[in-house]
Short mmCIF file of C-alpha atoms and ligand atoms in Angstrom, two decimals:
data_model
loop_
_atom_site.label_atom_id
_atom_site.label_comp_id
_atom_site.label_asym_id
_atom_site.label_seq_id
_atom_site.Cartn_x
_atom_site.Cartn_y
_atom_site.Cartn_z
CA MET V 1 2.20 -34.83 12.20
CA SER V 2 5.03 -37.45 12.12
CA VAL V 3 6.84 -37.23 8.24
CA THR V 4 10.01 -39.72 8.15
CA THR V 5 12.30 -39.17 5.14
CA ARG V 6 12.65 -42.39 3.67
CA ALA V 7 9.79 -42.95 2.22
CA THR V 8 6.99 -41.16 0.99
CA THR V 9 5.12 -39.29 3.18
CA ARG V 10 1.09 -38.74 3.18
CA VAL V 11 0.95 -34.41 4.65
CA ALA V 12 -2.42 -33.12 5.37
CA ALA V 13 -2.99 -30.14 2.87
CA TYR V 14 -5.97 -27.71 1.36
CA ALA V 15 -6.91 -28.67 -1.98
CA ALA V 16 -9.63 -27.94 -4.99
CA PRO V 17 -10.74 -31.79 -6.17
CA ALA V 18 -11.88 -30.14 -9.54
CA PRO V 19 -11.70 -27.14 -11.16
CA GLY V 20 -13.98 -24.64 -10.21
CA VAL V 21 -15.79 -26.09 -6.71
CA PRO V 22 -14.40 -24.97 -3.15
CA LEU V 23 -10.91 -26.35 -2.06
CA GLU V 24 -10.91 -29.14 0.58
CA ARG V 25 -8.80 -30.94 3.44
CA THR V 26 -6.95 -33.77 2.06
CA THR V 27 -3.36 -35.33 1.97
CA VAL V 28 -1.24 -35.88 -0.53
CA PRO V 29 2.57 -37.25 -0.99
CA ARG V 30 5.51 -35.98 -0.26
CA ARG V 31 9.02 -37.89 -1.94
CA PRO V 32 11.54 -39.27 0.67
CA VAL V 33 14.40 -36.29 1.13
CA GLY V 34 16.38 -36.94 -1.34
CA PRO V 35 20.61 -35.87 -1.15
CA HIS V 36 20.04 -32.58 -2.11
CA ASP V 37 16.57 -32.00 -0.74
CA VAL V 38 15.23 -30.18 2.75
CA LEU V 39 12.53 -31.16 4.54
CA ILE V 40 10.69 -27.81 5.43
CA ASP V 41 8.05 -27.61 8.09
CA ILE V 42 5.21 -24.65 6.07
CA LYS V 43 4.41 -21.97 9.02
CA TYR V 44 2.81 -19.82 6.72
CA ALA V 45 1.62 -19.38 2.69
CA GLY V 46 0.54 -16.76 1.08
CA ILE V 47 -2.76 -16.72 -1.77
CA CYS V 48 -2.08 -15.14 -4.65
CA HIS V 49 -4.71 -14.15 -7.47
CA SER V 50 -2.41 -16.57 -9.32
CA ASP V 51 -3.51 -19.53 -7.11
CA ILE V 52 -7.63 -18.47 -7.71
CA HIS V 53 -6.90 -18.66 -11.45
CA GLN V 54 -5.47 -21.88 -11.86
CA VAL V 55 -8.07 -23.68 -9.03
CA ARG V 56 -10.67 -22.57 -12.15
CA ASP V 57 -8.60 -23.47 -15.02
CA GLY V 58 -8.68 -20.05 -16.01
CA TRP V 59 -5.19 -20.29 -18.01
CA GLY V 60 -5.79 -23.85 -19.39
CA GLU V 61 -6.36 -27.76 -18.50
CA GLY V 62 -4.64 -27.85 -14.22
CA ILE V 63 -4.07 -31.05 -11.99
CA TYR V 64 -6.01 -32.09 -9.56
CA PRO V 65 -6.03 -32.28 -7.24
CA MET V 66 -4.09 -29.18 -6.77
CA VAL V 67 -3.00 -28.38 -3.76
CA PRO V 68 -2.18 -24.16 -4.64
CA GLY V 69 0.33 -22.04 -3.04
CA HIS V 70 3.53 -20.52 -3.84
CA GLU V 71 4.49 -17.98 -0.67
CA ILE V 72 6.14 -20.15 1.74
CA ALA V 73 7.61 -20.41 4.43
CA GLY V 74 8.40 -21.84 7.34
CA VAL V 75 11.50 -23.84 9.09
CA VAL V 76 14.27 -26.67 8.33
CA ALA V 77 12.83 -29.76 9.81
CA GLU V 78 15.07 -32.22 8.51
CA VAL V 79 18.29 -32.02 5.23
CA GLY V 80 19.62 -34.74 3.37
CA ALA V 81 23.28 -36.30 3.30
CA GLU V 82 24.81 -33.34 0.53
CA VAL V 83 22.78 -30.68 1.88
CA THR V 84 25.03 -27.38 2.07
CA ARG V 85 23.16 -24.58 2.20
CA PHE V 86 20.86 -24.87 4.90
CA ALA V 87 20.52 -26.77 8.28
CA VAL V 88 17.67 -27.82 10.73
CA GLY V 89 15.98 -24.54 12.17
CA ASP V 90 17.15 -21.90 9.37
CA ARG V 91 13.80 -19.95 8.04
CA VAL V 92 13.24 -20.47 4.39
CA GLY V 93 11.26 -19.63 1.95
CA VAL V 94 9.80 -21.38 -1.66
CA GLY V 95 8.52 -19.64 -4.32
CA CYS V 96 7.31 -20.72 -7.52
CA MET V 97 9.45 -22.88 -8.80
CA VAL V 98 11.33 -26.13 -7.67
CA ASP V 99 13.18 -26.72 -9.94
CA SER V 100 14.83 -25.98 -13.76
CA CYS V 101 16.93 -28.18 -15.89
CA ARG V 102 19.77 -26.13 -14.71
CA VAL V 103 21.81 -26.62 -17.38
CA CYS V 104 20.96 -23.62 -20.27
CA GLU V 105 22.17 -20.85 -20.54
CA HIS V 106 18.74 -19.13 -18.72
CA CYS V 107 19.31 -21.77 -15.64
CA ARG V 108 22.94 -20.98 -15.30
CA SER V 109 22.90 -16.71 -15.78
CA GLY V 110 19.92 -17.67 -12.88
CA GLN V 111 17.10 -16.81 -14.55
CA GLU V 112 15.60 -20.28 -13.80
CA GLN V 113 12.26 -19.05 -14.61
CA HIS V 114 12.94 -18.88 -17.96
CA CYS V 115 14.51 -22.05 -18.26
CA VAL V 116 14.85 -23.30 -21.72
CA GLN V 117 13.15 -27.19 -21.12
CA GLY V 118 10.28 -24.80 -18.49
CA MET V 119 10.62 -24.25 -14.89
CA THR V 120 9.05 -27.05 -12.89
CA GLY V 121 6.40 -25.27 -10.63
CA THR V 122 5.89 -25.66 -7.40
CA TYR V 123 2.44 -26.66 -8.01
CA ASN V 124 0.24 -27.76 -10.83
CA ALA V 125 2.69 -29.18 -12.58
CA VAL V 126 5.18 -32.21 -13.35
CA GLY V 127 8.14 -32.94 -11.41
CA ARG V 128 11.13 -34.23 -13.34
CA ASP V 129 10.84 -37.11 -11.59
CA GLY V 130 7.30 -37.65 -13.51
CA GLU V 131 5.17 -37.48 -10.31
CA PRO V 132 2.57 -33.96 -9.48
CA THR V 133 4.04 -30.87 -7.74
CA TYR V 134 1.37 -29.82 -4.15
CA GLY V 135 1.98 -26.34 -3.05
CA GLY V 136 2.05 -24.32 0.05
CA TYR V 137 -1.62 -25.08 1.35
CA SER V 138 0.43 -28.14 3.19
CA THR V 139 2.22 -28.87 6.29
CA HIS V 140 5.36 -29.74 4.39
CA LEU V 141 7.65 -29.78 1.47
CA VAL V 142 10.77 -31.39 0.19
CA VAL V 143 12.33 -29.06 -1.99
CA ASP V 144 16.13 -29.14 -3.31
CA GLU V 145 18.45 -26.83 -1.68
CA ASN V 146 18.81 -24.94 -5.13
CA TYR V 147 15.35 -24.10 -4.89
CA THR V 148 14.81 -22.84 -2.06
CA VAL V 149 15.74 -19.40 -0.03
CA ARG V 150 17.02 -17.86 3.30
CA ILE V 151 14.63 -15.55 5.56
CA PRO V 152 16.37 -13.00 6.83
CA GLU V 153 16.17 -12.52 11.02
CA GLY V 154 14.52 -9.32 10.29
CA LEU V 155 11.78 -10.57 8.83
CA ALA V 156 8.48 -12.39 10.10
CA LEU V 157 7.66 -15.74 8.53
CA ASP V 158 4.01 -14.38 7.81
CA VAL V 159 4.57 -11.25 6.64
CA ALA V 160 7.56 -13.08 4.71
CA ALA V 161 5.40 -15.60 2.82
CA PRO V 162 4.22 -13.23 0.55
CA LEU V 163 7.63 -11.72 -1.04
CA LEU V 164 8.58 -14.94 -2.67
CA CYS V 165 5.78 -14.22 -5.48
CA ALA V 166 4.26 -11.04 -4.94
CA GLY V 167 7.46 -9.45 -3.40
CA ILE V 168 10.32 -10.74 -6.42
CA THR V 169 7.67 -10.05 -8.90
CA LEU V 170 7.72 -6.33 -8.55
CA TYR V 171 11.48 -6.14 -7.48
CA SER V 172 12.80 -8.11 -10.52
CA PRO V 173 11.25 -5.49 -13.29
CA LEU V 174 12.00 -2.48 -10.57
CA ARG V 175 15.72 -3.19 -10.86
CA HIS V 176 15.42 -4.16 -14.29
CA TRP V 177 13.91 -1.33 -15.50
CA LYS V 178 16.24 0.82 -13.08
CA ALA V 179 13.50 2.70 -11.04
CA GLY V 180 14.77 5.32 -8.66
CA PRO V 181 15.64 9.29 -7.62
CA GLY V 182 14.26 10.76 -10.69
CA LYS V 183 12.39 8.10 -12.04
CA LYS V 184 8.11 8.81 -11.86
CA VAL V 185 6.65 4.92 -12.09
CA ALA V 186 2.85 4.32 -11.32
CA VAL V 187 1.93 1.20 -10.19
CA VAL V 188 -1.57 0.06 -11.42
CA GLY V 189 -3.92 -2.06 -8.90
CA LEU V 190 -2.98 -2.03 -5.48
CA GLY V 191 -3.78 -5.41 -4.46
CA GLY V 192 -0.95 -8.21 -3.38
CA LEU V 193 1.55 -8.05 -5.88
CA GLY V 194 0.64 -3.50 -5.99
CA HIS V 195 1.34 -2.80 -3.04
CA MET V 196 4.32 -4.67 -2.32
CA GLY V 197 5.92 -2.57 -5.72
CA VAL V 198 4.73 0.81 -4.12
CA LYS V 199 6.37 0.13 -1.02
CA MET V 200 8.97 -1.45 -2.78
CA ALA V 201 9.60 1.22 -5.89
CA HIS V 202 9.39 4.59 -3.19
CA ALA V 203 12.19 1.98 -1.25
CA LEU V 204 14.54 2.26 -4.21
CA GLY V 205 13.79 6.44 -4.13
CA ALA V 206 11.43 6.68 -7.00
CA GLU V 207 8.44 9.41 -7.19
CA VAL V 208 5.38 6.56 -6.83
CA THR V 209 1.17 6.60 -8.33
CA VAL V 210 -0.93 4.37 -7.63
CA LEU V 211 -3.55 3.54 -10.19
CA SER V 212 -6.41 2.07 -8.67
CA GLN V 213 -10.24 1.86 -9.87
CA THR V 214 -11.63 3.98 -7.27
CA LEU V 215 -9.93 6.20 -4.09
CA ARG V 216 -11.25 3.56 -1.94
CA LYS V 217 -7.32 2.72 -1.09
CA GLU V 218 -6.07 5.95 -1.31
CA ALA V 219 -4.89 6.47 2.38
CA ASP V 220 -3.32 3.13 2.45
CA GLY V 221 -1.55 3.86 -0.87
CA ARG V 222 -0.49 7.34 0.41
CA ARG V 223 0.62 5.42 3.60
CA LEU V 224 2.85 2.08 1.89
CA GLY V 225 5.09 5.44 -0.19
CA ALA V 226 2.93 6.57 -2.72
CA THR V 227 3.33 10.37 -3.18
CA HIS V 228 -0.02 10.56 -5.51
CA PHE V 229 -3.23 8.37 -6.25
CA HIS V 230 -5.74 8.35 -8.55
CA ALA V 231 -8.91 6.55 -9.73
CA THR V 232 -8.82 4.75 -13.24
CA GLY V 233 -12.83 4.46 -12.92
CA ASP V 234 -12.54 8.56 -13.40
CA GLU V 235 -12.63 9.17 -17.19
CA SER V 236 -9.82 12.72 -16.78
CA THR V 237 -7.52 11.21 -15.16
CA PHE V 238 -5.97 10.02 -18.59
CA GLU V 239 -6.10 13.12 -19.35
CA LYS V 240 -4.95 14.73 -16.48
CA LEU V 241 -1.67 12.14 -16.39
CA ALA V 242 -0.71 11.92 -20.28
CA GLY V 243 2.87 11.74 -20.95
CA THR V 244 3.89 11.34 -17.35
CA PHE V 245 5.66 7.81 -15.96
CA ASP V 246 8.96 6.74 -16.54
CA LEU V 247 7.62 2.95 -15.92
CA ILE V 248 4.43 2.02 -15.45
CA LEU V 249 4.26 -1.63 -13.99
CA SER V 250 0.37 -2.99 -14.45
CA THR V 251 -0.59 -5.65 -11.67
CA VAL V 252 -4.01 -6.03 -12.79
CA SER V 253 -5.49 -9.61 -13.19
CA ALA V 254 -8.32 -8.92 -15.86
CA PRO V 255 -7.62 -7.66 -19.26
CA LEU V 256 -6.22 -3.83 -19.70
CA ALA V 257 -7.06 -1.33 -21.67
CA LEU V 258 -3.35 -1.38 -22.34
CA ASP V 259 -4.32 2.05 -25.10
CA ALA V 260 -4.98 3.86 -22.52
CA TYR V 261 -2.03 3.52 -20.11
CA LEU V 262 0.60 3.80 -22.61
CA GLY V 263 -0.54 7.01 -23.10
CA LEU V 264 0.25 8.33 -20.10
CA LEU V 265 4.35 7.17 -20.01
CA LYS V 266 6.31 9.83 -21.33
CA VAL V 267 8.84 9.75 -24.15
CA ASP V 268 10.96 6.33 -23.87
CA GLY V 269 8.52 5.27 -21.50
CA ALA V 270 8.31 1.33 -20.79
CA LEU V 271 4.57 -0.40 -19.80
CA VAL V 272 5.37 -3.37 -18.07
CA ASN V 273 2.82 -5.84 -17.23
CA VAL V 274 2.77 -8.22 -14.68
CA GLY V 275 -0.78 -9.19 -14.32
CA ALA V 276 -2.65 -12.33 -15.93
CA PRO V 277 -5.99 -11.99 -17.15
CA GLU V 278 -7.64 -15.59 -18.42
CA GLU V 279 -8.10 -13.36 -21.84
CA PRO V 280 -5.87 -12.09 -24.26
CA VAL V 281 -6.43 -8.09 -24.72
CA SER V 282 -6.32 -6.36 -27.98
CA LEU V 283 -3.27 -3.33 -28.49
CA ASN V 284 -3.45 -0.48 -31.52
CA LEU V 285 -0.09 -0.64 -32.45
CA PHE V 286 0.32 2.86 -32.66
CA SER V 287 0.44 3.46 -28.82
CA VAL V 288 3.66 2.19 -29.02
CA ILE V 289 5.03 4.22 -32.66
CA GLY V 290 4.69 7.55 -31.01
CA GLY V 291 6.96 8.05 -28.48
CA ARG V 292 9.13 4.89 -29.03
CA LYS V 293 7.49 3.28 -26.09
CA THR V 294 8.08 -0.08 -24.75
CA LEU V 295 5.42 -2.50 -23.71
CA ALA V 296 6.68 -5.74 -22.20
CA GLY V 297 6.35 -8.81 -19.76
CA SER V 298 8.09 -10.04 -16.55
CA MET V 299 7.58 -13.39 -14.78
CA ILE V 300 8.55 -14.10 -11.25
CA GLY V 301 12.48 -13.59 -10.07
CA GLY V 302 15.20 -16.00 -10.37
CA ILE V 303 16.49 -17.90 -7.24
CA ALA V 304 19.28 -15.59 -6.39
CA GLU V 305 17.58 -12.31 -7.23
CA THR V 306 14.95 -13.70 -5.07
CA GLN V 307 17.49 -13.87 -2.44
CA GLU V 308 18.55 -10.38 -2.56
CA MET V 309 15.00 -8.96 -3.02
CA LEU V 310 14.15 -10.88 0.70
CA ASP V 311 18.15 -9.40 1.65
CA PHE V 312 16.70 -5.49 0.18
CA CYS V 313 13.22 -6.52 1.78
CA ALA V 314 14.60 -6.92 5.40
CA GLU V 315 16.68 -4.48 5.24
CA HIS V 316 14.35 -1.48 4.46
CA GLY V 317 11.76 -3.18 6.96
CA LEU V 318 9.20 -4.25 3.69
CA GLY V 319 6.93 -7.03 5.10
CA SER V 320 3.93 -7.74 3.52
CA GLU V 321 0.71 -6.33 5.08
CA ILE V 322 -0.96 -9.44 5.12
CA GLU V 323 -4.62 -10.88 7.06
CA LEU V 324 -3.55 -13.72 8.65
CA ILE V 325 -6.31 -16.46 8.28
CA ASP V 326 -7.44 -20.07 9.06
CA ALA V 327 -7.10 -22.54 6.14
CA ASP V 328 -11.59 -23.36 7.02
CA HIS V 329 -11.01 -19.24 5.38
CA ILE V 330 -9.47 -20.26 1.88
CA ASN V 331 -13.05 -19.82 0.13
CA GLU V 332 -13.84 -17.26 0.95
CA ALA V 333 -10.26 -15.02 0.93
CA TYR V 334 -10.72 -16.03 -2.80
CA ALA V 335 -14.29 -14.60 -2.92
CA ARG V 336 -12.88 -11.25 -1.79
CA VAL V 337 -9.55 -11.41 -3.60
CA LEU V 338 -11.54 -11.70 -6.71
CA SER V 339 -13.79 -8.14 -5.50
CA SER V 340 -10.48 -6.39 -5.14
CA ASP V 341 -11.71 -6.38 -1.54
CA VAL V 342 -8.05 -7.68 0.16
CA ARG V 343 -6.08 -5.69 2.43
CA TYR V 344 -3.30 -6.42 0.69
CA ARG V 345 -2.56 -10.27 1.35
CA PHE V 346 -4.55 -13.34 2.49
CA VAL V 347 -1.77 -15.41 4.12
CA ILE V 348 -2.81 -18.91 5.58
CA ASP V 349 -1.95 -20.14 9.31
CA THR V 350 -1.22 -23.18 7.98
CA SER V 351 -1.16 -25.29 11.49
CA THR V 352 -4.61 -24.34 11.17
CA ILE V 353 -4.76 -27.40 8.40
P1 LIG A 1 -5.13 -9.00 -6.88
O1 LIG A 1 -4.37 -9.34 -5.45
O2 LIG A 1 -6.45 -9.80 -6.95
O3 LIG A 1 -4.53 -7.65 -7.38
C1 LIG A 1 -5.09 -7.37 -8.24
C2 LIG A 1 -5.40 -5.48 -8.34
O4 LIG A 1 -5.76 -5.69 -9.51
C3 LIG A 1 -6.73 -5.25 -7.27
O5 LIG A 1 -6.53 -5.48 -6.13
C4 LIG A 1 -7.37 -3.93 -7.90
O6 LIG A 1 -6.95 -3.05 -7.59
C5 LIG A 1 -6.53 -4.45 -9.52
N1 LIG A 1 -8.12 -4.85 -10.41
C6 LIG A 1 -8.52 -6.26 -10.24
N2 LIG A 1 -9.72 -6.60 -11.00
C7 LIG A 1 -9.42 -5.24 -12.30
C8 LIG A 1 -10.09 -4.82 -12.97
N3 LIG A 1 -10.98 -5.58 -13.52
N4 LIG A 1 -9.95 -3.65 -13.67
C9 LIG A 1 -8.73 -3.11 -13.29
N5 LIG A 1 -8.55 -3.41 -12.40
C10 LIG A 1 -8.18 -4.11 -11.67
O7 LIG A 1 -3.91 -9.96 -7.39
P2 LIG A 1 -2.47 -10.45 -7.32
O8 LIG A 1 -2.24 -11.88 -6.18
O9 LIG A 1 -1.87 -9.46 -7.27
O10 LIG A 1 -2.07 -11.10 -8.45
C11 LIG A 1 -2.33 -9.41 -9.32
C12 LIG A 1 -1.63 -10.71 -11.23
O11 LIG A 1 -0.92 -10.51 -11.01
C13 LIG A 1 -2.77 -12.27 -11.10
O12 LIG A 1 -3.39 -11.57 -12.24
C14 LIG A 1 -1.88 -12.75 -11.28
O13 LIG A 1 -1.89 -13.79 -11.28
C15 LIG A 1 -0.70 -12.31 -11.81
N6 LIG A 1 0.44 -12.69 -11.05
C16 LIG A 1 1.84 -12.65 -11.97
C17 LIG A 1 2.88 -12.76 -11.66
C18 LIG A 1 4.08 -12.84 -12.25
O14 LIG A 1 5.01 -13.76 -12.80
N7 LIG A 1 3.69 -12.07 -13.79
C19 LIG A 1 2.95 -13.01 -9.97
C20 LIG A 1 2.30 -13.44 -9.14
C21 LIG A 1 0.56 -13.21 -10.09
P3 LIG A 1 -7.42 -1.38 -7.18
O15 LIG A 1 -8.59 -2.31 -6.55
O16 LIG A 1 -6.47 -0.69 -6.58
O17 LIG A 1 -8.13 -1.09 -8.29
ZN1 LIG A 2 1.75 -15.47 -7.40
ZN1 LIG A 3 17.29 -24.33 -17.69
#
């Protein structure tokens, strides 16, 4: 497909035409390449569980047609006149945001995801130009260079794509809560996010435990870097592990039994939730009063931290474990993610769109 820079161009994409219906092949507009924009020839797009929540209107009313995809890896095909950070041929990635206000305290401190005016999502959002944004299940993307990161040479593009959301979403809280030598870290849910959490926590030097619904994924968990692996479907797990962890990261996409997991923390431990279930959860506040425990959340990470995470992953050889699929298998992949049958991230070969 030829993409011009001077006019809005239509590019091939896979979209949900309406909430809760299968995704299908379509075309969507991409804006002309502005002075600060890069045109990315998308090579791979990861499937995040957030894509599935959103195409079902699980988090509220969405914008349709919806082209999901915020784990984007590709190659720069063209740069705007004033672009300084990238050149044609560079290997680049785009994650969950494509813009923010750039002037608030959080944008200026590299926490663009917490922009006071709200970050602009890569899809299912309205851009600052008033047009809907369309994500990475597509052949091309036009994006501001300031919301684009560099994929280091040591990482293949297909296994790098999931790092743009799953990777940074676990890296940021692991760093913020200082996972490292001497720390006992548990990762709840061994899916797209969880498996990167295990790899990165292990690389940071922490002692890692996986808490999974069953023991089906135990061999994988240990291979990825976990020293311990327990089934949460077994009630005795919660008695055996009471008071064990400094840090628990929950990646579970469904409502979590918070009180039970808070019971697994040491005094002053933290349970950081990154899973984004569609339903509210309940909490008995005595679960945090006793033991001065912290219950926190975390959302992706800023642009500079995303670059730092990619460099860390390249240095430690940490790509995602992927199943590469054709675009025609997206709906099937969604069904498998929903049944916790992903090992451990589906990635779309966008040349098949
Ligand atoms: P995923 O690949 O489906 O992994 C989630 C894992 O949670 C599953 O593999 C499963 O692991 C476990 N799980 C699923 N249903 C469960 C249930 N009913 N009870 C207990 N455990 C269950 O999803 P993902 O892409 O990693 O995303 C996980 C969640 O994080 C989603 O809600 C997503 O929207 C959210 N998310 C948040 C951020 C953020 O910035 N905070 C960023 C990206 C995604 P086991 O088989 O091991 O039990
Ligand atoms: Zn995501
Ligand atoms: Zn801002």
